[in-house]
Tab-separated table of C-alpha atoms and ligand atoms in Angstrom:
chain	number	residue	atom	x	y	z
A	226	MET	CA	5.732	-15.270	-19.131
A	227	LEU	CA	6.771	-12.034	-20.807
A	228	ILE	CA	7.173	-11.732	-24.580
A	229	VAL	CA	9.492	-8.917	-25.653
A	230	MET	CA	8.944	-7.712	-29.225
A	231	ASN	CA	11.605	-6.250	-31.530
A	232	HIS	CA	11.714	-2.458	-31.486
A	233	ASN	CA	10.461	-2.379	-35.080
A	234	ALA	CA	7.651	-4.934	-34.620
A	235	GLY	CA	4.394	-3.606	-36.067
A	236	LYS	CA	0.756	-3.975	-35.034
A	237	LYS	CA	0.260	-6.977	-37.330
A	238	GLN	CA	3.068	-8.912	-35.659
A	239	ILE	CA	1.904	-7.963	-32.170
A	240	ASP	CA	-1.651	-9.044	-32.996
A	241	ALA	CA	-0.364	-12.396	-34.311
A	242	VAL	CA	1.453	-13.029	-31.020
A	243	ILE	CA	-1.653	-12.112	-28.993
A	244	LYS	CA	-3.708	-14.504	-31.107
A	245	ALA	CA	-1.179	-17.314	-30.567
A	246	VAL	CA	-1.236	-16.739	-26.808
A	247	GLU	CA	-5.027	-16.814	-26.736
A	248	LYS	CA	-5.053	-19.995	-28.803
A	249	MET	CA	-3.071	-21.581	-25.961
A	250	GLY	CA	-5.956	-20.707	-23.606
A	251	LEU	CA	-3.957	-17.902	-21.946
A	252	HIS	CA	-4.532	-14.164	-21.580
A	253	ALA	CA	-2.281	-11.638	-23.355
A	254	ALA	CA	-1.732	-8.176	-21.858
A	255	PRO	CA	0.229	-5.861	-24.201
A	256	ILE	CA	2.542	-3.391	-22.448
A	257	PRO	CA	3.484	-0.602	-24.884
A	258	GLY	CA	6.831	0.990	-24.093
A	259	SER	CA	8.736	3.930	-25.530
A	260	GLU	CA	11.274	1.586	-27.191
A	261	ARG	CA	9.325	-1.606	-27.793
A	262	THR	CA	6.162	-3.464	-26.884
A	263	ALA	CA	6.142	-6.331	-24.424
A	264	ILE	CA	3.263	-8.754	-24.013
A	265	GLY	CA	2.514	-10.159	-20.572
A	266	VAL	CA	1.032	-13.646	-20.505
A	267	LEU	CA	-1.351	-14.438	-17.669
A	268	GLY	CA	-3.439	-17.403	-16.656
A	269	ASN	CA	-0.846	-20.189	-16.826
A	270	LYS	CA	-0.765	-22.558	-13.847
A	271	GLY	CA	2.735	-23.865	-14.552
A	272	TYR	CA	5.531	-23.749	-17.096
A	273	VAL	CA	4.397	-22.793	-20.603
A	274	ASP	CA	5.926	-24.370	-23.695
A	275	ASP	CA	6.817	-21.266	-25.725
A	276	SER	CA	7.955	-23.028	-28.926
A	277	CYS	CA	5.023	-21.753	-31.005
A	278	ILE	CA	5.657	-18.165	-29.865
A	279	ARG	CA	9.436	-17.899	-29.839
A	280	ASN	CA	9.637	-18.247	-33.627
A	281	LEU	CA	6.876	-15.822	-34.571
A	282	ALA	CA	7.877	-12.759	-36.596
A	283	GLY	CA	8.843	-9.747	-34.487
A	284	VAL	CA	9.506	-11.697	-31.257
A	285	GLN	CA	12.866	-10.810	-29.752
A	286	GLU	CA	12.787	-12.757	-26.498
A	287	VAL	CA	10.523	-14.831	-24.264
A	288	ILE	CA	11.147	-14.454	-20.532
A	289	HIS	CA	9.693	-17.003	-18.111
A	290	VAL	CA	8.645	-15.185	-14.948
A	291	SER	CA	8.818	-17.630	-12.078
A	292	LYS	CA	7.776	-15.142	-9.381
A	293	PRO	CA	4.313	-15.598	-7.825
A	294	TYR	CA	3.432	-12.076	-8.884
A	295	LYS	CA	3.230	-10.601	-12.355
A	296	LEU	CA	0.804	-7.673	-12.532
A	297	VAL	CA	2.583	-6.137	-9.553
A	298	SER	CA	6.054	-6.460	-11.095
A	299	ARG	CA	8.103	-3.820	-12.887
A	300	ASP	CA	8.744	-6.329	-15.685
A	301	PHE	CA	5.066	-6.274	-16.609
A	302	HIS	CA	4.480	-2.607	-15.856
A	303	PRO	CA	7.670	-0.523	-16.078
A	304	ARG	CA	5.998	2.833	-15.407
A	305	ALA	CA	5.296	3.762	-11.754
A	306	THR	CA	1.657	3.589	-10.682
A	307	ILE	CA	0.244	6.778	-9.228
A	308	VAL	CA	-2.698	6.101	-6.929
A	309	ARG	CA	-5.235	8.938	-6.823
A	310	VAL	CA	-7.260	9.543	-3.673
A	311	SER	CA	-9.711	12.465	-3.965
A	312	GLY	CA	-7.156	14.891	-5.359
A	313	VAL	CA	-4.143	13.455	-3.493
A	314	GLU	CA	-1.596	11.601	-5.640
A	315	ILE	CA	0.642	8.868	-4.210
A	316	GLY	CA	3.558	7.338	-6.082
A	317	GLU	CA	7.057	7.742	-7.450
A	318	GLY	CA	7.952	11.280	-8.477
A	319	ARG	CA	5.178	12.854	-6.398
A	320	ARG	CA	5.636	14.683	-3.102
A	321	PRO	CA	5.397	12.022	-0.352
A	322	VAL	CA	2.012	12.102	1.415
A	323	ILE	CA	1.537	12.259	5.172
A	324	ILE	CA	-1.287	10.164	6.589
A	325	ALA	CA	-1.917	10.907	10.265
A	326	GLY	CA	-4.459	10.162	12.959
A	327	PRO	CA	-5.178	7.964	15.964
A	328	CYS	CA	-4.739	4.208	16.066
A	329	ALA	CA	-8.465	3.924	16.776
A	330	VAL	CA	-11.419	6.279	16.541
A	331	GLU	CA	-12.498	6.579	20.187
A	332	SER	CA	-15.014	9.448	20.327
A	333	GLU	CA	-16.310	12.371	18.306
A	334	GLU	CA	-14.230	14.803	20.331
A	335	GLN	CA	-11.037	12.759	19.930
A	336	ILE	CA	-11.275	12.290	16.155
A	337	MET	CA	-12.437	15.857	15.409
A	338	LYS	CA	-9.686	17.369	17.538
A	339	THR	CA	-7.054	15.175	15.890
A	340	ALA	CA	-8.385	15.757	12.371
A	341	ARG	CA	-8.360	19.545	12.786
A	342	ALA	CA	-4.846	19.504	14.261
A	343	VAL	CA	-3.265	17.230	11.648
A	344	LYS	CA	-4.934	19.225	8.876
A	345	ALA	CA	-3.605	22.496	10.316
A	346	ALA	CA	-0.104	21.004	10.530
A	347	GLY	CA	-0.214	19.964	6.847
A	348	ALA	CA	-1.262	16.281	6.757
A	349	ASP	CA	-2.678	15.032	3.441
A	350	MET	CA	-4.975	12.303	4.801
A	351	LEU	CA	-6.592	11.202	8.049
A	352	ARG	CA	-6.204	7.688	9.461
A	353	GLY	CA	-8.154	5.982	12.238
A	354	GLY	CA	-9.321	2.447	12.926
A	355	ALA	CA	-12.995	1.617	13.406
A	356	PHE	CA	-12.485	-2.163	13.143
A	357	LYS	CA	-9.431	-2.980	15.263
A	358	PRO	CA	-7.463	-6.236	14.983
A	359	ARG	CA	-6.476	-6.571	18.665
A	360	THR	CA	-4.248	-9.344	19.957
A	361	GLY	CA	-6.673	-10.287	22.743
A	362	PRO	CA	-10.485	-10.126	22.847
A	363	HIS	CA	-10.711	-8.235	26.157
A	364	THR	CA	-9.316	-4.957	24.816
A	365	PHE	CA	-11.054	-2.147	22.881
A	366	GLN	CA	-12.159	-3.576	19.535
A	367	GLY	CA	-13.186	-0.326	17.804
A	368	LEU	CA	-16.444	1.589	17.340
A	369	ARG	CA	-17.216	-0.243	14.076
A	370	GLU	CA	-19.851	1.557	11.943
A	371	GLU	CA	-20.172	4.361	14.490
A	372	GLY	CA	-16.407	4.924	14.060
A	373	LEU	CA	-16.771	5.012	10.277
A	374	LYS	CA	-19.471	7.686	10.603
A	375	LEU	CA	-17.240	9.801	12.837
A	376	LEU	CA	-14.364	9.476	10.342
A	377	ALA	CA	-16.639	10.531	7.483
A	378	ALA	CA	-17.768	13.571	9.500
A	379	ALA	CA	-14.136	14.520	10.242
A	380	SER	CA	-13.356	14.128	6.548
A	381	ARG	CA	-16.296	16.365	5.547
A	382	GLU	CA	-15.188	19.114	7.912
A	383	THR	CA	-11.466	19.067	7.143
A	384	GLY	CA	-11.499	17.896	3.519
A	385	LEU	CA	-8.973	15.177	4.409
A	386	PRO	CA	-9.542	11.809	2.696
A	387	VAL	CA	-9.844	8.932	5.166
A	388	VAL	CA	-7.862	5.674	5.490
A	389	THR	CA	-9.387	2.967	7.680
A	390	GLU	CA	-8.972	-0.759	8.163
A	391	VAL	CA	-11.256	-3.530	6.949
A	392	MET	CA	-10.813	-6.956	8.517
A	393	SER	CA	-13.347	-9.202	6.836
A	394	PRO	CA	-14.609	-9.669	3.270
A	395	ASP	CA	-18.178	-9.216	4.581
A	396	ASN	CA	-17.411	-5.655	5.680
A	397	VAL	CA	-15.710	-4.423	2.492
A	398	GLY	CA	-18.950	-2.882	1.160
A	399	LEU	CA	-19.690	-1.157	4.469
A	400	VAL	CA	-16.175	0.281	4.918
A	401	ALA	CA	-16.002	1.344	1.251
A	402	ARG	CA	-19.154	3.468	1.748
A	403	TYR	CA	-17.318	5.666	4.273
A	404	ALA	CA	-13.590	5.360	3.502
A	405	ASP	CA	-11.461	6.815	0.704
A	406	VAL	CA	-8.746	4.157	1.179
A	407	LEU	CA	-9.298	0.696	2.687
A	408	GLN	CA	-6.439	-0.576	4.829
A	409	VAL	CA	-5.497	-4.235	5.117
A	410	GLY	CA	-3.683	-4.669	8.426
A	411	ALA	CA	-0.506	-6.692	8.905
A	412	ARG	CA	-2.465	-9.534	10.519
A	413	ASN	CA	-4.699	-9.843	7.471
A	414	MET	CA	-2.081	-9.560	4.712
A	415	GLN	CA	-2.711	-13.180	3.796
A	416	ASN	CA	-6.475	-13.160	4.317
A	417	PHE	CA	-6.948	-14.238	0.717
A	418	ASP	CA	-10.750	-13.966	0.688
A	419	LEU	CA	-10.408	-10.368	1.901
A	420	LEU	CA	-7.801	-9.605	-0.784
A	421	ARG	CA	-10.012	-11.154	-3.458
A	422	GLU	CA	-12.999	-9.062	-2.335
A	423	LEU	CA	-10.847	-5.898	-2.421
A	424	GLY	CA	-9.969	-6.740	-6.005
A	425	THR	CA	-13.611	-6.214	-6.953
A	426	ILE	CA	-13.994	-2.651	-5.610
A	427	ARG	CA	-12.905	0.582	-7.218
A	428	LYS	CA	-11.312	2.260	-4.216
A	429	PRO	CA	-7.611	2.300	-3.345
A	430	VAL	CA	-6.272	-0.282	-0.890
A	431	LEU	CA	-3.400	0.292	1.548
A	432	LEU	CA	-1.816	-3.128	2.079
A	433	LYS	CA	0.430	-3.538	5.106
A	434	ARG	CA	3.260	-6.045	5.170
A	435	GLY	CA	2.517	-9.087	7.353
A	436	LEU	CA	4.289	-9.524	10.684
A	437	SER	CA	6.712	-12.056	9.220
A	438	ALA	CA	6.022	-11.808	5.512
A	439	THR	CA	8.825	-11.995	2.975
A	440	ILE	CA	8.826	-9.434	0.177
A	441	GLU	CA	7.741	-12.145	-2.239
A	442	GLU	CA	4.738	-12.993	-0.027
A	443	PHE	CA	3.952	-9.266	0.367
A	444	LEU	CA	3.942	-8.682	-3.395
A	445	ALA	CA	2.010	-11.907	-4.017
A	446	ALA	CA	-0.681	-10.618	-1.616
A	447	ALA	CA	-0.892	-7.379	-3.634
A	448	GLU	CA	-1.163	-9.506	-6.786
A	449	TYR	CA	-4.503	-10.903	-5.513
A	450	ILE	CA	-5.970	-7.383	-5.490
A	451	LEU	CA	-4.598	-6.463	-8.926
A	452	ALA	CA	-5.642	-9.811	-10.377
A	453	GLY	CA	-9.197	-9.058	-9.249
A	454	GLY	CA	-9.175	-5.860	-11.292
A	455	ASN	CA	-8.265	-3.217	-8.711
A	456	GLY	CA	-4.937	-1.645	-9.674
A	457	SER	CA	-4.926	1.026	-6.939
A	458	VAL	CA	-2.765	-0.590	-4.285
A	459	ILE	CA	-0.446	1.266	-1.908
A	460	LEU	CA	2.102	-0.919	-0.098
A	461	CYS	CA	3.107	-0.202	3.502
A	462	GLU	CA	6.198	-1.384	5.381
A	463	ARG	CA	5.308	-1.385	9.091
A	464	GLY	CA	8.155	-3.369	10.614
A	465	ILE	CA	8.613	-7.111	10.939
A	466	ARG	CA	9.137	-9.653	13.727
A	467	THR	CA	12.768	-10.348	14.494
A	468	PHE	CA	14.664	-11.620	17.558
A	469	GLU	CA	14.874	-8.010	18.791
A	470	THR	CA	12.401	-7.039	21.503
A	471	ALA	CA	13.692	-3.550	22.389
A	472	THR	CA	11.501	-2.140	19.624
A	473	ARG	CA	7.978	-3.387	18.875
A	474	ASN	CA	9.077	-4.470	15.393
A	475	THR	CA	12.185	-4.057	13.253
A	476	LEU	CA	11.764	-1.444	10.528
A	477	ASP	CA	13.022	-3.003	7.310
A	478	LEU	CA	13.800	0.211	5.440
A	479	SER	CA	15.758	-1.405	2.632
A	480	VAL	CA	12.466	-2.721	1.255
A	481	VAL	CA	11.562	0.781	0.090
A	482	PRO	CA	14.210	0.963	-2.675
A	483	LEU	CA	14.007	-2.821	-3.164
A	484	ILE	CA	10.260	-2.827	-3.818
A	485	LYS	CA	10.724	0.097	-6.173
A	486	GLU	CA	13.041	-2.110	-8.231
A	487	LEU	CA	10.636	-5.049	-8.166
A	488	SER	CA	7.289	-3.273	-8.435
A	489	HIS	CA	5.598	-0.188	-9.842
A	490	LEU	CA	3.300	0.278	-6.841
A	491	PRO	CA	3.712	3.140	-4.336
A	492	VAL	CA	5.516	2.216	-1.099
A	493	THR	CA	4.752	3.899	2.225
A	494	VAL	CA	6.255	3.449	5.706
A	495	ASP	CA	4.574	3.335	9.133
A	496	PRO	CA	7.247	4.295	11.686
A	497	SER	CA	4.688	4.186	14.542
A	498	HIS	CA	3.993	0.436	14.397
A	499	ALA	CA	7.548	-0.267	13.223
A	500	THR	CA	9.112	1.138	16.400
A	501	GLY	CA	6.316	1.118	18.987
A	502	LYS	CA	8.100	4.001	20.686
A	503	ARG	CA	7.127	7.650	20.284
A	504	SER	CA	10.673	9.011	20.705
A	505	LEU	CA	11.947	6.990	17.733
A	506	VAL	CA	9.153	7.948	15.333
A	507	PRO	CA	10.550	11.302	14.080
A	508	PHE	CA	13.950	9.783	13.290
A	509	MET	CA	12.538	6.814	11.394
A	510	THR	CA	10.053	9.060	9.557
A	511	LYS	CA	12.917	11.123	8.186
A	512	ALA	CA	14.974	8.011	7.395
A	513	ALA	CA	12.014	6.563	5.461
A	514	LEU	CA	11.674	9.733	3.389
A	515	VAL	CA	15.382	9.663	2.555
A	516	ALA	CA	14.989	5.993	1.550
A	517	GLY	CA	12.398	7.106	-1.017
A	518	ALA	CA	9.057	6.359	0.679
A	519	ASP	CA	6.037	7.686	-1.231
A	520	GLY	CA	4.157	8.315	2.007
A	521	ILE	CA	4.293	8.049	5.801
A	522	LEU	CA	1.621	6.767	8.214
A	523	LEU	CA	1.774	8.302	11.663
A	524	GLU	CA	-0.295	7.642	14.773
A	525	VAL	CA	-1.319	10.894	16.458
A	526	HIS	CA	-3.541	11.281	19.541
A	527	PRO	CA	-4.568	14.396	21.537
A	528	GLU	CA	-3.734	12.546	24.792
A	529	PRO	CA	-1.510	9.554	23.981
A	530	ASP	CA	-1.316	8.450	27.622
A	531	LYS	CA	-5.089	7.944	27.639
A	532	ALA	CA	-5.306	6.264	24.202
A	533	LEU	CA	-7.302	3.015	24.091
A	534	SER	CA	-4.655	1.482	21.804
A	535	ASP	CA	-1.053	2.173	20.770
A	536	GLY	CA	-0.581	5.245	23.011
A	537	ALA	CA	3.134	4.542	23.526
A	538	GLN	CA	3.847	5.020	19.821
A	539	SER	CA	1.437	7.927	19.232
A	540	LEU	CA	2.681	11.481	18.864
A	541	ASN	CA	0.708	14.208	20.600
A	542	LEU	CA	-0.640	17.110	18.543
A	543	ALA	CA	2.316	19.411	19.261
A	544	GLY	CA	4.799	16.607	18.559
A	545	PHE	CA	3.164	15.962	15.200
A	546	ALA	CA	3.255	19.664	14.288
A	547	ARG	CA	6.979	19.799	15.156
A	548	LEU	CA	7.668	16.715	13.056
A	549	MET	CA	5.734	18.252	10.143
A	550	ASP	CA	8.048	21.286	10.256
A	551	ASP	CA	11.044	18.946	9.983
A	552	ILE	CA	9.370	16.942	7.202
A	553	LYS	CA	8.677	20.075	5.159
A	554	ARG	CA	12.315	21.165	5.417
A	555	LEU	CA	13.559	17.683	4.530
A	556	LEU	CA	11.234	17.420	1.521
A	557	GLN	CA	12.506	20.739	0.247
A	558	PHE	CA	16.067	19.436	0.572
A	559	LEU	CA	15.042	16.245	-1.272
A	560	GLY	CA	13.687	18.363	-4.116
A	561	HIS	CA	9.926	17.992	-3.557
B	51	LIG	C1	-2.973	0.098	12.620
B	51	LIG	O1	-2.701	0.704	11.568
B	51	LIG	O2	-3.465	0.644	13.615
B	51	LIG	C2	-2.606	-1.337	12.714
B	51	LIG	C3	-3.307	-2.189	13.435
B	51	LIG	O3	-1.493	-1.621	12.005
B	51	LIG	P1	-0.761	-3.031	11.693
B	51	LIG	O4	-1.784	-3.860	10.972
B	51	LIG	O5	0.397	-2.629	10.861
B	51	LIG	O6	-0.364	-3.633	13.009
B	52	LIG	MN1	-2.230	1.079	15.811
C-alpha cells in the first residue's frame, strides 16, 4: 500500500500517519519527494483495510499495490538507484558500464591475459565464473576458491572490480570475500534461500533474469534481496527461452525501457548468453545501449575455440577491442 500525502502536509501529519500504520502492526517507509511525501506500507500479507488512514489529515490518496514487489518499484522509490562498485557507478543517467571477461576462470594465464586486454580496451569491470552452473555434471564445473583467488589477483593488478557467480547460500560469505559484485545466474534466479542470504550482505548483487521468468517474477526475486536490507541490486536481461532455437536464447530488449518504468534499479544486458553466437554479439550490444541499458556483460576469451565453456559466444581479445571502439563512438552519439 502507498499513502500519498497532500503537497502541503507537514511533519505532524506525516508522523500521525506513520503512527497509525504502525498501530496496525505494519511498517511505514516515508518517501520524501520534491512535490509531496509518500509513505510506503510494508509487512501486510493481504489486503489492508485503509479506513483509519484514508481520513487522516493531510492524506490525499491511498493506493493499493497488488504487485509482488514494492521496494523494487518506482512507485515506492521514484528516484533511480545508482549502484556503486569501488568507484564505478551503475544506473540511470550514468555512462553505461562494460563488464567483460571469460565465462569461466580456467587458469592464471587465461584470466590475467584477458583482464589486461579488457582493461586496455576500456572495460570497467572484469567478469569470470569460479562456480559454474553447468547443465550436466560431466563438464567443467569451475575452479571454485582457486578461481576466486585468481580473479582477486587479476583485480589487484588491473584495478578492475570483479563480478563472479555464487550458486549456494553457503558460499555467499566465501565469494563475498573475493568479489566486488556477486552474480546470481539465470538458473538460480528463484533460489529463494540464496536471495535471502544476499539480502544480508553489503555488497552489490547482479541478478540475472531466469530462463523463463516473467518480468513480475524477475522483480519479485530482486525484492527478496532488497527486503533483506541490501539495496544494491543490478538487474540483467540475458535472453529467455522461446520456441526459437536458431539463437541460444531470445533477447527480450523491450524489458530495458519497461523495467525502467516499473523499477528504479539499474538494468544491464548480456548479449553473449542472449544470442549464444559470437557474430551477433556486437549488434545486440549496440542495440541494448540504444534501448537504454545501464551496462553490458560480455564474454571474452583469449582463445574462444579452446574455452572450457561458452566459447561459441565469446569474443576474442581483438574482437572485444574492436567492439569497444564502436561502443565508445555510440556512447558519444548517445550523449555520454
Ligand atoms: C554466466 O554468466 O556465465 C552464466 C552462466 O550466465 P546465465 O546464468 O545467464 O546463463
Ligand atoms: Mn557463460
